[in-house]
mmCIF file of C-alpha atoms in Angstrom:
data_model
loop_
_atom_site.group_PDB
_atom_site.id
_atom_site.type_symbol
_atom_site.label_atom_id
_atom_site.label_comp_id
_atom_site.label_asym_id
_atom_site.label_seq_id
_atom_site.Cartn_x
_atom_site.Cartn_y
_atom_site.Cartn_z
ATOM 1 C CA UNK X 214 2.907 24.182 -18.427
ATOM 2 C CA UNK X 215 -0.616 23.661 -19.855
ATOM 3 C CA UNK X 216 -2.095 20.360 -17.799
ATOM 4 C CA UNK X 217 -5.612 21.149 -19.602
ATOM 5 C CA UNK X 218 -6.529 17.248 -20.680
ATOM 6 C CA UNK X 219 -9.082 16.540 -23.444
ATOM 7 C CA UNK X 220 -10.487 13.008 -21.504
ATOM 8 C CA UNK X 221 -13.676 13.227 -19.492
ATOM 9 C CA UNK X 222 -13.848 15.402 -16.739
ATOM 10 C CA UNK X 223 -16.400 13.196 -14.470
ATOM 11 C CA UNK X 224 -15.080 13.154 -10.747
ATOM 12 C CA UNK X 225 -13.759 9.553 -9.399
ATOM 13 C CA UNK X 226 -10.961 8.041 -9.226
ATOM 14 C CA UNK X 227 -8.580 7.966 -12.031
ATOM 15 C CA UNK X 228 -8.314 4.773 -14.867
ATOM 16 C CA UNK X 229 -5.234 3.192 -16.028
ATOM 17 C CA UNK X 230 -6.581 4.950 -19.474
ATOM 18 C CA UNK X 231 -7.277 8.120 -17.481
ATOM 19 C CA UNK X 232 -3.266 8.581 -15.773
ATOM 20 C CA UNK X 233 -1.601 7.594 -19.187
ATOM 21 C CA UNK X 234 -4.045 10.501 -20.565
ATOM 22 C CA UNK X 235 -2.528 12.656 -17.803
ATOM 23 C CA UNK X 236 0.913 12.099 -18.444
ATOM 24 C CA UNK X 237 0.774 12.292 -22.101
ATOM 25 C CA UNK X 238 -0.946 15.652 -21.005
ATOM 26 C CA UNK X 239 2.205 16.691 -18.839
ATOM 27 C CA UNK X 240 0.688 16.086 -15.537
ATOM 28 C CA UNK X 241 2.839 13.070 -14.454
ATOM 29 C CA UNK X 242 6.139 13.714 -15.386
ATOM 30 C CA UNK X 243 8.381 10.585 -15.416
ATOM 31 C CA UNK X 244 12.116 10.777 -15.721
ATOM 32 C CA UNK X 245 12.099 7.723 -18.037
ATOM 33 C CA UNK X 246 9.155 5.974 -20.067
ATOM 34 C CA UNK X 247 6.888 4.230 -17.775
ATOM 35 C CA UNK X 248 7.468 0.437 -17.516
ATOM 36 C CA UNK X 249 5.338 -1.688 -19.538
ATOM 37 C CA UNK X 250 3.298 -3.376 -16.014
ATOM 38 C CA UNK X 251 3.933 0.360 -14.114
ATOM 39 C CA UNK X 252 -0.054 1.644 -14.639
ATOM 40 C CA UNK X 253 -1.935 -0.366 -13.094
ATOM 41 C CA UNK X 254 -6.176 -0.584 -13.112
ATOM 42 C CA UNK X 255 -6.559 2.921 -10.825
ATOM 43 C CA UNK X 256 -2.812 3.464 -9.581
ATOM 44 C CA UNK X 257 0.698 4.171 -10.559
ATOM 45 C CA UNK X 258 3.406 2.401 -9.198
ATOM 46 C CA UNK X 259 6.460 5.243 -8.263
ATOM 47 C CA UNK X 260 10.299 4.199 -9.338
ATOM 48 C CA UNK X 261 12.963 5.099 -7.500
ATOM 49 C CA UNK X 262 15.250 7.568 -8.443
ATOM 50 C CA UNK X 263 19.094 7.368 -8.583
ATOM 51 C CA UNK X 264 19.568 9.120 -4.934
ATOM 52 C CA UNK X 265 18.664 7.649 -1.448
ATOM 53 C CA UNK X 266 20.049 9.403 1.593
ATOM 54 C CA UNK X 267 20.059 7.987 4.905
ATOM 55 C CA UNK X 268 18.606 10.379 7.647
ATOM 56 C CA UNK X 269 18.817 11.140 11.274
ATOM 57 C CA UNK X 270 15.150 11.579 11.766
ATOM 58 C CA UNK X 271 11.521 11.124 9.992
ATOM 59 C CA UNK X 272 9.825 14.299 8.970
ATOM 60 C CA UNK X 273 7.167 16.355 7.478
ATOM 61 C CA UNK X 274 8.541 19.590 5.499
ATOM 62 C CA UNK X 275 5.967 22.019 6.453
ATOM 63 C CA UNK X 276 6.750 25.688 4.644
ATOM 64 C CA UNK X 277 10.351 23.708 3.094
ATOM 65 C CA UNK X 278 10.888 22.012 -0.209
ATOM 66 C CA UNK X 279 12.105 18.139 0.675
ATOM 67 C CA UNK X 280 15.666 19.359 0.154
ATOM 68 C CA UNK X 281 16.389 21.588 2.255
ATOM 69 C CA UNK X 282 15.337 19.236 4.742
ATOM 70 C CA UNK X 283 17.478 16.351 3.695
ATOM 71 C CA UNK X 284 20.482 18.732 3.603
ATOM 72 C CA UNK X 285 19.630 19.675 7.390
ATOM 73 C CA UNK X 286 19.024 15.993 8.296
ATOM 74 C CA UNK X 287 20.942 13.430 6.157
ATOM 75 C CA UNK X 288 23.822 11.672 7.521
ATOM 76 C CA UNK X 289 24.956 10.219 3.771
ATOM 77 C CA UNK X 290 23.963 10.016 0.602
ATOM 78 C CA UNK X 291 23.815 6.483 -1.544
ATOM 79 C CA UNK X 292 23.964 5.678 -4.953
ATOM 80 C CA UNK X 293 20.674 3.372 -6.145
ATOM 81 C CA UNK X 294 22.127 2.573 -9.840
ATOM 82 C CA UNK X 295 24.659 -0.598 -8.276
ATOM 83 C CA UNK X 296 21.458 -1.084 -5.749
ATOM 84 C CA UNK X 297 22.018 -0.450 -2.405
ATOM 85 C CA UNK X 298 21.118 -2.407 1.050
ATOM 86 C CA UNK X 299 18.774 -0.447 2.901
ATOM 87 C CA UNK X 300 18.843 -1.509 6.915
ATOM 88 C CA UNK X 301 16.502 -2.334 9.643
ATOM 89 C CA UNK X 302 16.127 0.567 12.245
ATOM 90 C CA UNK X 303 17.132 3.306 9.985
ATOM 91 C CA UNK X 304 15.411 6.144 7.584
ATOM 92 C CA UNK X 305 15.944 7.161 4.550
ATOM 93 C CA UNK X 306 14.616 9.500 2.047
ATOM 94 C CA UNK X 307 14.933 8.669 -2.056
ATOM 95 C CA UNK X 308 14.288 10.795 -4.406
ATOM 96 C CA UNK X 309 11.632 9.168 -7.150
ATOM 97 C CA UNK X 310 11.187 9.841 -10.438
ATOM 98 C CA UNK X 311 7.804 10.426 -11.144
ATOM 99 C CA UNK X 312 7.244 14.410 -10.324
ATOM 100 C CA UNK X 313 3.801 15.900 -10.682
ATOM 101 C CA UNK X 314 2.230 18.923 -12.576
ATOM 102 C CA UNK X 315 -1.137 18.468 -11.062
ATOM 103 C CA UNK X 316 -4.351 20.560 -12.487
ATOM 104 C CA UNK X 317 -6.307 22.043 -10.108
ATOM 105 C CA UNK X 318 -8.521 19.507 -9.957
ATOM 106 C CA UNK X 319 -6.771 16.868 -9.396
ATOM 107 C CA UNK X 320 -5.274 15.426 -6.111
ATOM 108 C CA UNK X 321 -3.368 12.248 -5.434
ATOM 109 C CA UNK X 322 -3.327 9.800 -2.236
ATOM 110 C CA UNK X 323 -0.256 7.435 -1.833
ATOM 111 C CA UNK X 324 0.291 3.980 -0.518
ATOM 112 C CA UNK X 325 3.023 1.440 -0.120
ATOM 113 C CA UNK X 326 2.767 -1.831 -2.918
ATOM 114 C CA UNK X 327 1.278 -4.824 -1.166
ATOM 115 C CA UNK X 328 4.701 -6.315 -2.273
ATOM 116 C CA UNK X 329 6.363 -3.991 -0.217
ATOM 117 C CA UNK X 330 3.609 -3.808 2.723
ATOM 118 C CA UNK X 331 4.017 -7.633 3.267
ATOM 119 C CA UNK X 332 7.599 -7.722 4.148
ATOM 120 C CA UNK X 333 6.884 -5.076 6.434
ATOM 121 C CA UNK X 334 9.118 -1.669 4.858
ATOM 122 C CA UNK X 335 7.212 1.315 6.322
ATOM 123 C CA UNK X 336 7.096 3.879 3.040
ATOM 124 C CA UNK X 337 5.377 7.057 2.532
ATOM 125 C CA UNK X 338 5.252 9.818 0.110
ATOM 126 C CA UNK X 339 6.589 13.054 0.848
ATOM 127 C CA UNK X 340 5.609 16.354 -1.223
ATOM 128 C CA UNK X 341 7.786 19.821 -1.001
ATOM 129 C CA UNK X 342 6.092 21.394 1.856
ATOM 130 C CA UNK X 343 3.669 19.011 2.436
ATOM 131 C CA UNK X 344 1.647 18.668 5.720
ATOM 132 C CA UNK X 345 0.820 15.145 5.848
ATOM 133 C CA UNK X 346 2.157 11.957 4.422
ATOM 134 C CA UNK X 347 0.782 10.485 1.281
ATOM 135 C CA UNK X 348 -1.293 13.392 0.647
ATOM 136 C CA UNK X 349 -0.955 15.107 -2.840
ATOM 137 C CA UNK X 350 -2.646 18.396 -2.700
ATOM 138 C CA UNK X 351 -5.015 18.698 -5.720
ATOM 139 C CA UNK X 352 -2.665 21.613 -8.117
ATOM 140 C CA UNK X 353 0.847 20.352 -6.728
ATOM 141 C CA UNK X 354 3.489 20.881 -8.683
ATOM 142 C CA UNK X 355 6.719 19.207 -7.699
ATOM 143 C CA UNK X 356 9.169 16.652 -6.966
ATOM 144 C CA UNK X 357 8.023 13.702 -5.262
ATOM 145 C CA UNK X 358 9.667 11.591 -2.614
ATOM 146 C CA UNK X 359 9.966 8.473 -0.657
ATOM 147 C CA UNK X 360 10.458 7.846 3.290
ATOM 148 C CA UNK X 361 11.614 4.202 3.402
ATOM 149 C CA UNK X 362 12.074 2.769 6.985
ATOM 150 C CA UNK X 363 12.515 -1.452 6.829
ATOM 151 C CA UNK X 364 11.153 -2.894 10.064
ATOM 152 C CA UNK X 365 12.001 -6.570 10.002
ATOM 153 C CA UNK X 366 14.136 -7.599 6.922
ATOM 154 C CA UNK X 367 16.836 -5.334 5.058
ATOM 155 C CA UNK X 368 16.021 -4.995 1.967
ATOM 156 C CA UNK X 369 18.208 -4.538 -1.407
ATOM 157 C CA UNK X 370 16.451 -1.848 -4.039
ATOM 158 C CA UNK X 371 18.103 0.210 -6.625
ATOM 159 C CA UNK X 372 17.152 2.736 -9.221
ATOM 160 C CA UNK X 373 13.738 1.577 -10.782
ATOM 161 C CA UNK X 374 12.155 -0.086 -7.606
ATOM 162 C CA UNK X 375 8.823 -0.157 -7.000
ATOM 163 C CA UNK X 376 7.980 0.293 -3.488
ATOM 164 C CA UNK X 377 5.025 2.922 -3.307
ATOM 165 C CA UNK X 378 1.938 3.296 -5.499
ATOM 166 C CA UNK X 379 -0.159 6.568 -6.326
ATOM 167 C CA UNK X 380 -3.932 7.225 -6.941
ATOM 168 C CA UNK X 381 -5.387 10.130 -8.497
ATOM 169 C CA UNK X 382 -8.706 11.527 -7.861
ATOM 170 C CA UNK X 383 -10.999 14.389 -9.256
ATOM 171 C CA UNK X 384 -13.215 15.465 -6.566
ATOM 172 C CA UNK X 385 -14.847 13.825 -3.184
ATOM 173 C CA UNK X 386 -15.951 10.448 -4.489
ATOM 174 C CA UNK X 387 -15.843 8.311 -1.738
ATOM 175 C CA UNK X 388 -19.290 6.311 -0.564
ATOM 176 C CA UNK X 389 -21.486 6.957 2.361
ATOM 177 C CA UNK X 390 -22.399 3.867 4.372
ATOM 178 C CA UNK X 391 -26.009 4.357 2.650
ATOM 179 C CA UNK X 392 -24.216 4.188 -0.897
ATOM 180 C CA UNK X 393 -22.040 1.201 0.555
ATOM 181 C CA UNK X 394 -24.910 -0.603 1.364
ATOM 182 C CA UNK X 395 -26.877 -0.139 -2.127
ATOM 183 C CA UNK X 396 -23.502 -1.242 -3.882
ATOM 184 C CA UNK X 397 -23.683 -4.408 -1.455
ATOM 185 C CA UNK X 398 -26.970 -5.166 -2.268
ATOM 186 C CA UNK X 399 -26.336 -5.313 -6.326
ATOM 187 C CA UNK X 400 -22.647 -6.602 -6.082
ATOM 188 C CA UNK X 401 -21.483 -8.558 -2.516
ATOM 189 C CA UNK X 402 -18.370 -6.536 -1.741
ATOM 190 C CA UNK X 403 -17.758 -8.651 1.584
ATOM 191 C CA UNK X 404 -18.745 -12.522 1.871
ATOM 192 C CA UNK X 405 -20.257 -11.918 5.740
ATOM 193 C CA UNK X 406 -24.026 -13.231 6.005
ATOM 194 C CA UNK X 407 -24.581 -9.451 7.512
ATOM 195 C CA UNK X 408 -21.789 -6.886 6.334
ATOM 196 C CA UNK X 409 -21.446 -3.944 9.396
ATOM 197 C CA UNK X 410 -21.234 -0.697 7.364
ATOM 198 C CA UNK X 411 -18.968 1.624 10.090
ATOM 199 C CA UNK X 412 -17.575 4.576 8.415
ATOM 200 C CA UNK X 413 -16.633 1.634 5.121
ATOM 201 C CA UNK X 414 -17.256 -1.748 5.285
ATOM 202 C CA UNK X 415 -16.050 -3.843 8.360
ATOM 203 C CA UNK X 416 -13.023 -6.368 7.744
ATOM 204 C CA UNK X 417 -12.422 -8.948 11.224
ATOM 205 C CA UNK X 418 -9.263 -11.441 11.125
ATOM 206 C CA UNK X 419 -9.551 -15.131 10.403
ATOM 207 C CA UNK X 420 -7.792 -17.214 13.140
ATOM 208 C CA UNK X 421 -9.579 -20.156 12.666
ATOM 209 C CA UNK X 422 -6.880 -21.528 10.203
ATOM 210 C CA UNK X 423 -6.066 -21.930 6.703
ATOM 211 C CA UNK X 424 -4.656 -25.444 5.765
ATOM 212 C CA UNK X 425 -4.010 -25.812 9.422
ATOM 213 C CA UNK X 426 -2.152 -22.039 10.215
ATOM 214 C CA UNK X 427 -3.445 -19.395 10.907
ATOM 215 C CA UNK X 428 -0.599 -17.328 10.030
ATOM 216 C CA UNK X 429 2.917 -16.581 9.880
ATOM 217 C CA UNK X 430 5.531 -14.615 11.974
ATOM 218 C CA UNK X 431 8.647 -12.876 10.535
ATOM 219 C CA UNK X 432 12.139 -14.110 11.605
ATOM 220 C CA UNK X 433 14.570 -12.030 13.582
ATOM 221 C CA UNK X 434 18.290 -11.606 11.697
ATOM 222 C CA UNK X 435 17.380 -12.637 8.582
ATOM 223 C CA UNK X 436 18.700 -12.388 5.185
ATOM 224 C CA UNK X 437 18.259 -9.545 2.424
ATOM 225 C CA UNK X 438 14.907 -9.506 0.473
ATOM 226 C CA UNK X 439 15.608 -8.111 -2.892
ATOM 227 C CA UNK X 440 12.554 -6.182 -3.586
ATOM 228 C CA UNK X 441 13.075 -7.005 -7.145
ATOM 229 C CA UNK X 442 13.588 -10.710 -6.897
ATOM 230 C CA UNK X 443 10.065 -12.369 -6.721
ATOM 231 C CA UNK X 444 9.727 -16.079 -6.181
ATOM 232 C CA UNK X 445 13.944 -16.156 -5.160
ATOM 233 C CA UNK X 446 13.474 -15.832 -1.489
ATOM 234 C CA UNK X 447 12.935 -19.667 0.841
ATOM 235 C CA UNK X 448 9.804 -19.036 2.984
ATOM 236 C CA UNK X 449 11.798 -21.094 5.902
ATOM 237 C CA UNK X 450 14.705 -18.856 5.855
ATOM 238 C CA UNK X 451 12.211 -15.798 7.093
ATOM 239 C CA UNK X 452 9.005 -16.895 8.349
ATOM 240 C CA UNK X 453 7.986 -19.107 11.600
ATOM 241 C CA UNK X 454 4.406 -20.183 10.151
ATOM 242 C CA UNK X 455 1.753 -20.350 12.958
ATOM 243 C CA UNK X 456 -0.072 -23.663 13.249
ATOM 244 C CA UNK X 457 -3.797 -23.391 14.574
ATOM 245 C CA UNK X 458 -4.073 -24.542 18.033
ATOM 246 C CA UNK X 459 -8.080 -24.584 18.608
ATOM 247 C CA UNK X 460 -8.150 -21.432 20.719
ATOM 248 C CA UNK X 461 -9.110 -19.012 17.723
ATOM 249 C CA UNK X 462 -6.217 -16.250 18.888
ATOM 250 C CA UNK X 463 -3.030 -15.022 19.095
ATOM 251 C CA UNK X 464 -1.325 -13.041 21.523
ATOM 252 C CA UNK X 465 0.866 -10.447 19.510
ATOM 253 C CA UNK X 466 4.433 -10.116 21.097
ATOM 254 C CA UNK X 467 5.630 -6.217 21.278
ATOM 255 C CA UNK X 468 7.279 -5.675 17.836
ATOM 256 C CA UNK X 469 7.087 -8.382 15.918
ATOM 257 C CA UNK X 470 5.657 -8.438 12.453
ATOM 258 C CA UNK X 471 2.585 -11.156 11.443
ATOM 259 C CA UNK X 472 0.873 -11.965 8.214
ATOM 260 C CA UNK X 473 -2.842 -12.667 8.926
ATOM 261 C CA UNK X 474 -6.053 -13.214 6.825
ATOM 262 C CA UNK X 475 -9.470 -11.396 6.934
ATOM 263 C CA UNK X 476 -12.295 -13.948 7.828
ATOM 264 C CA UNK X 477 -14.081 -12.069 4.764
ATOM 265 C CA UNK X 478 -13.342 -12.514 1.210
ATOM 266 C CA UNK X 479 -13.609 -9.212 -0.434
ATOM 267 C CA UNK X 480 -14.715 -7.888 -4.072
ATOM 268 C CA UNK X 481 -14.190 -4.958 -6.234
ATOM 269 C CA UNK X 482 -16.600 -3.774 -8.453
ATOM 270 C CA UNK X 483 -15.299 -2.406 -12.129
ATOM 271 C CA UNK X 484 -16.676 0.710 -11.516
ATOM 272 C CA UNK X 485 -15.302 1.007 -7.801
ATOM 273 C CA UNK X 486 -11.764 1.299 -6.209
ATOM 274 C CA UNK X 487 -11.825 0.252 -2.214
ATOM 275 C CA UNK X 488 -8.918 1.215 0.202
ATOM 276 C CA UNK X 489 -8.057 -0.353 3.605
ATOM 277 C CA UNK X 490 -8.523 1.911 6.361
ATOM 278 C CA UNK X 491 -7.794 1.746 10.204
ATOM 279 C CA UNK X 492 -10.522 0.687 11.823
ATOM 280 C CA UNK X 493 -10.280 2.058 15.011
ATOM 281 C CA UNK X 494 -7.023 3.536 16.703
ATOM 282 C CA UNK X 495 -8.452 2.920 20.303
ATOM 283 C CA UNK X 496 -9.780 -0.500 19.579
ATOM 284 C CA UNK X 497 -6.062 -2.194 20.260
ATOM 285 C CA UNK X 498 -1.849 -1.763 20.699
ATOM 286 C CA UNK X 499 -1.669 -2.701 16.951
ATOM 287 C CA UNK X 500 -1.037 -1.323 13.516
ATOM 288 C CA UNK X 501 -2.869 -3.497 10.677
ATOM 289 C CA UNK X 502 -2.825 -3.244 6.893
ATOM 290 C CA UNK X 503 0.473 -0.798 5.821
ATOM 291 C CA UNK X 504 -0.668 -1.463 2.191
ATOM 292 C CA UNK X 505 -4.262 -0.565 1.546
ATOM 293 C CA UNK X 506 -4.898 -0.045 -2.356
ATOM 294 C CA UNK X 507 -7.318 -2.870 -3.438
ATOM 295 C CA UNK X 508 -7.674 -1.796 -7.409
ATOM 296 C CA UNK X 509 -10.775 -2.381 -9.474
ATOM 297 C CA UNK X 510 -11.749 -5.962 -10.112
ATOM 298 C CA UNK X 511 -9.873 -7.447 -6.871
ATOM 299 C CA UNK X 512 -11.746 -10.652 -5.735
ATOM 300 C CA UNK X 513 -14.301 -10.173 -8.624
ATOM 301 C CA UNK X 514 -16.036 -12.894 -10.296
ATOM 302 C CA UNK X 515 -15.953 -11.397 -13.754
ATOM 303 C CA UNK X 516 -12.012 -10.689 -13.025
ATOM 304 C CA UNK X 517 -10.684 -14.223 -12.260
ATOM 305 C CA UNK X 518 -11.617 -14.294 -8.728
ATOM 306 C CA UNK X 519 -14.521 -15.120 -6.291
ATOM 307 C CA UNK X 520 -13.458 -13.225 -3.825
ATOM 308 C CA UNK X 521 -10.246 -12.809 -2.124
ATOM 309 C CA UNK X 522 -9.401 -12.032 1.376
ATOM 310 C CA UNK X 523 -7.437 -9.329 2.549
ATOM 311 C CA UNK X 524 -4.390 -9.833 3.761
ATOM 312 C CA UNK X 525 -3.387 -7.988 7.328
ATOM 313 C CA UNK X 526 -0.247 -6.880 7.821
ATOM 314 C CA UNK X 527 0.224 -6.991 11.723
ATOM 315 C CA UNK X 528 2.396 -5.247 14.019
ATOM 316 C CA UNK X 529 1.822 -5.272 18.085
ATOM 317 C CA UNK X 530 3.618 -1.939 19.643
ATOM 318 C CA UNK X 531 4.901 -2.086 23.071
ATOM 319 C CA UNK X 532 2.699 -4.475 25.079
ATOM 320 C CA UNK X 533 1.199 -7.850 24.055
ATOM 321 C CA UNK X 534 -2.062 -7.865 23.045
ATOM 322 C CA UNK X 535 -4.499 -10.350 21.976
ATOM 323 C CA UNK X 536 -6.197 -10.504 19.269
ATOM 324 C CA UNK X 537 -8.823 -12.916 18.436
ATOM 325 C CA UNK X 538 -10.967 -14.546 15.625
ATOM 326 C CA UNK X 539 -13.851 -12.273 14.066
ATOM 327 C CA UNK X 540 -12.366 -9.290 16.113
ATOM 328 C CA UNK X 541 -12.822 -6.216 13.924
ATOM 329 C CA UNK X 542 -9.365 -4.728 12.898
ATOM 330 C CA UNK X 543 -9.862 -2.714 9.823
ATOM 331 C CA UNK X 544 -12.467 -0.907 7.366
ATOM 332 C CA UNK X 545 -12.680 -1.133 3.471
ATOM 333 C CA UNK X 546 -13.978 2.543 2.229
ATOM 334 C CA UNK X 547 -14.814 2.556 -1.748
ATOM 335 C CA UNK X 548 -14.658 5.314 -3.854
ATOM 336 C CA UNK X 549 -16.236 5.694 -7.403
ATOM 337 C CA UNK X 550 -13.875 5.422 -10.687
ATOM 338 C CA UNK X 551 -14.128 8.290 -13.318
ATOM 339 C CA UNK X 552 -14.322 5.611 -15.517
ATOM 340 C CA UNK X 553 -14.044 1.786 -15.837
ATOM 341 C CA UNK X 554 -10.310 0.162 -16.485
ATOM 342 C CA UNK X 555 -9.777 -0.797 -19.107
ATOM 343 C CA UNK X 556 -7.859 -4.045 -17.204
ATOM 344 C CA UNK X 557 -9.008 -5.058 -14.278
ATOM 345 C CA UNK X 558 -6.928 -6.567 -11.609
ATOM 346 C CA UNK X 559 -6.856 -10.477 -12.207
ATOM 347 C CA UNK X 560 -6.783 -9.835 -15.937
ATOM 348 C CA UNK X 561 -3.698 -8.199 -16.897
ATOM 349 C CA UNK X 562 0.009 -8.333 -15.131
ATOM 350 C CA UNK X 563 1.015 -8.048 -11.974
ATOM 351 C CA UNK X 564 -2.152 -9.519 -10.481
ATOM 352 C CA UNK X 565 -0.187 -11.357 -8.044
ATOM 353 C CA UNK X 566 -2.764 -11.235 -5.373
ATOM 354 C CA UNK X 567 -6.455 -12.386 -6.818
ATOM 355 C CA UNK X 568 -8.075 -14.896 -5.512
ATOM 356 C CA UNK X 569 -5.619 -15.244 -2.424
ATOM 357 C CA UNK X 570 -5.977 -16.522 1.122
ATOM 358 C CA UNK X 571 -3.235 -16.580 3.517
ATOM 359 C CA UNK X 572 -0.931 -15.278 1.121
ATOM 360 C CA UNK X 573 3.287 -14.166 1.728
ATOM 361 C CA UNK X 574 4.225 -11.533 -0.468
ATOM 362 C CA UNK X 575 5.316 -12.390 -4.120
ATOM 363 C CA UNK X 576 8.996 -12.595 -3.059
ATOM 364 C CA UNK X 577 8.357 -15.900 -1.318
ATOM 365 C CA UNK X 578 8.629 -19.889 -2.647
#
């Protein structure tokens, strides 16, 4: 199939404008049309399929198409279209149907939804023979899959859930600390009197409070969350909020899930996409930030916002660790857009996030 496109060719990071030019162009190839909210300002939101099998073990295919590992590893297959109940502690691969006819030029990077980030449902993209996860090699051609594995809640999806999100990029775009600090200078992408520029911009938590928390903790044996249900889920019924005590930190307890602020309020430039990247693997017994997609226009002034801060997605591993206010846990890297959206985030739908503090995911009232 011919994936030669007519739209600029400049290198960034791929426009709402630039993916439906791609698609109509044959490569993004949906099973169904495209929902009317599913292209977003520089990323694609990936439906589920009708298939999801449950399997014995996580994996990377290597020299294998997806398949042939699910028929070595799954322990059952499950039908999406009735929805389906997806359970804590297990793994499971879905089929999705967006597939990709890349040009040669063009690579992809996946991440989960903030949606799906925030109640804590560890998801990556899987490619046939792929080498790493939510990596889309710049030519692929192929099927494209999901590894789901809830942590804390089960979760109810079904065909047409949106639990991942995809960016497409032509070329290296991403700024040097030199570059970040130039775009600083013209637009504030961080509120902090003096910004550290570290391999992207530094992000620290906020544990000095919010309305008098500083945060909230997830529930053990909770209920479903229907990942297509906002607004339908009691905040009560799966959150213990955590009220500030003066001592500016928290001691994370081995496996449980928190949702935590940034002590900076963060913008996007139009012309700029910004991701959420580890910070430092060595710096802590923690994972931060599942979700890290922060789309063109987040926090921004001429977008409906004035910053917002990022939310953290914490989970301590197997000792307890604390964690305290201003402590460095993450790094926002920015990459250039081919072109500016033609929407930013705050402006059009499914803006759920701008302008947030300490913020639950969407599903919450």
């Amino acid at each position: 199939m011919d994936t030669t496109r007519d739209f600029d060719h400049r290198p960034g990071i791929l426009s709402a404008q630039g993916i439906a030019a791609l698609t109509r162009d044959g490569g993004i190839l949906p099973a169904s049309p495209y929902a009317s909210d599913q292209i977003q300002p520089a990323s694609l939101d990936l439906r589920l399929g009708t298939r999801v099998y449950r399997v014995r073990t996580s994996f990377l295919p290597g020299t294998r198409p997806v398949s042939a590992c699910i028929a070595a590893f799954a322990l059952h297959e499950i039908d999406l279209r009735p929805g389906a109940v997806l359970e804590t502690g297990c793994v499971y691969i879905a089929e999705l149907q967006e597939g990709l006819a890349l040009p040669a030029d063009i690579s992809a990077g996946a991440n989960p939804k903030s949606s799906t980030g925030r109640i804590d449902v560890f998801t990556r993209v899987i490619t046939d023979r792929g080498a790493a996860f939510d990596q889309v090699e710049a030519g692929y051609r192929g099927p494209l899959y999901a590894e789901i594995s809830p942590r804390t809640f089960p979760v109810m999806v079904r065909t047409g859930s949106r639990l991942s999100q995809i960016r497409f990029r032509r070329g290296e775009v991403r700024l040097t600390d030199g570059e970040l600090t130039a775009l600083h200078e013209r637009s504030a992408l961080v509120s902090a009197a003096l910004p550290s520029f570290q391999g992207g911009v530094a992000v620290s938590v906020d544990l000095s409070g919010f309305d008098g928390l500083i945060g909230y903790r997830a529930r053990r044996h909770t209920g479903l969350v229907d990942v297509d249900a906002p607004g339908k889920h009691r905040v009560a019924d799966f959150w213990e909020p955590l009220a500030t005590d003066g001592s500016r930190a928290l001691i994370l307890d081995p496996g449980q899930f928190y949702i935590l602020a940034s002590k900076e309020a963060v913008q996007v430039p139009p012309d700029h996409a910004a991701e959420m990247v580890p910070f430092d693997p060595l710096v802590g017994e923690f994972r931060v930030h599942y979700a890290g997609f922060f789309d063109p226009g987040f926090g921004y002034a001429g977008a409906g916002g004035s910053g917002a801060r990022a939310v953290l997605e914490v989970r301590s591993r197997d000792v307890p660790f604390l964690l305290e206010d201003g402590q460095v846990v993450g790094r926002l890297v920015y990459e250039r857009m081919a072109e500016v959206p033609e929407t930013l985030y705050g402006a059009g739908a499914g803006s759920n996030y701008q302008a947030q503090g300490l913020k639950l995911s969407k599903h919450f009232a």
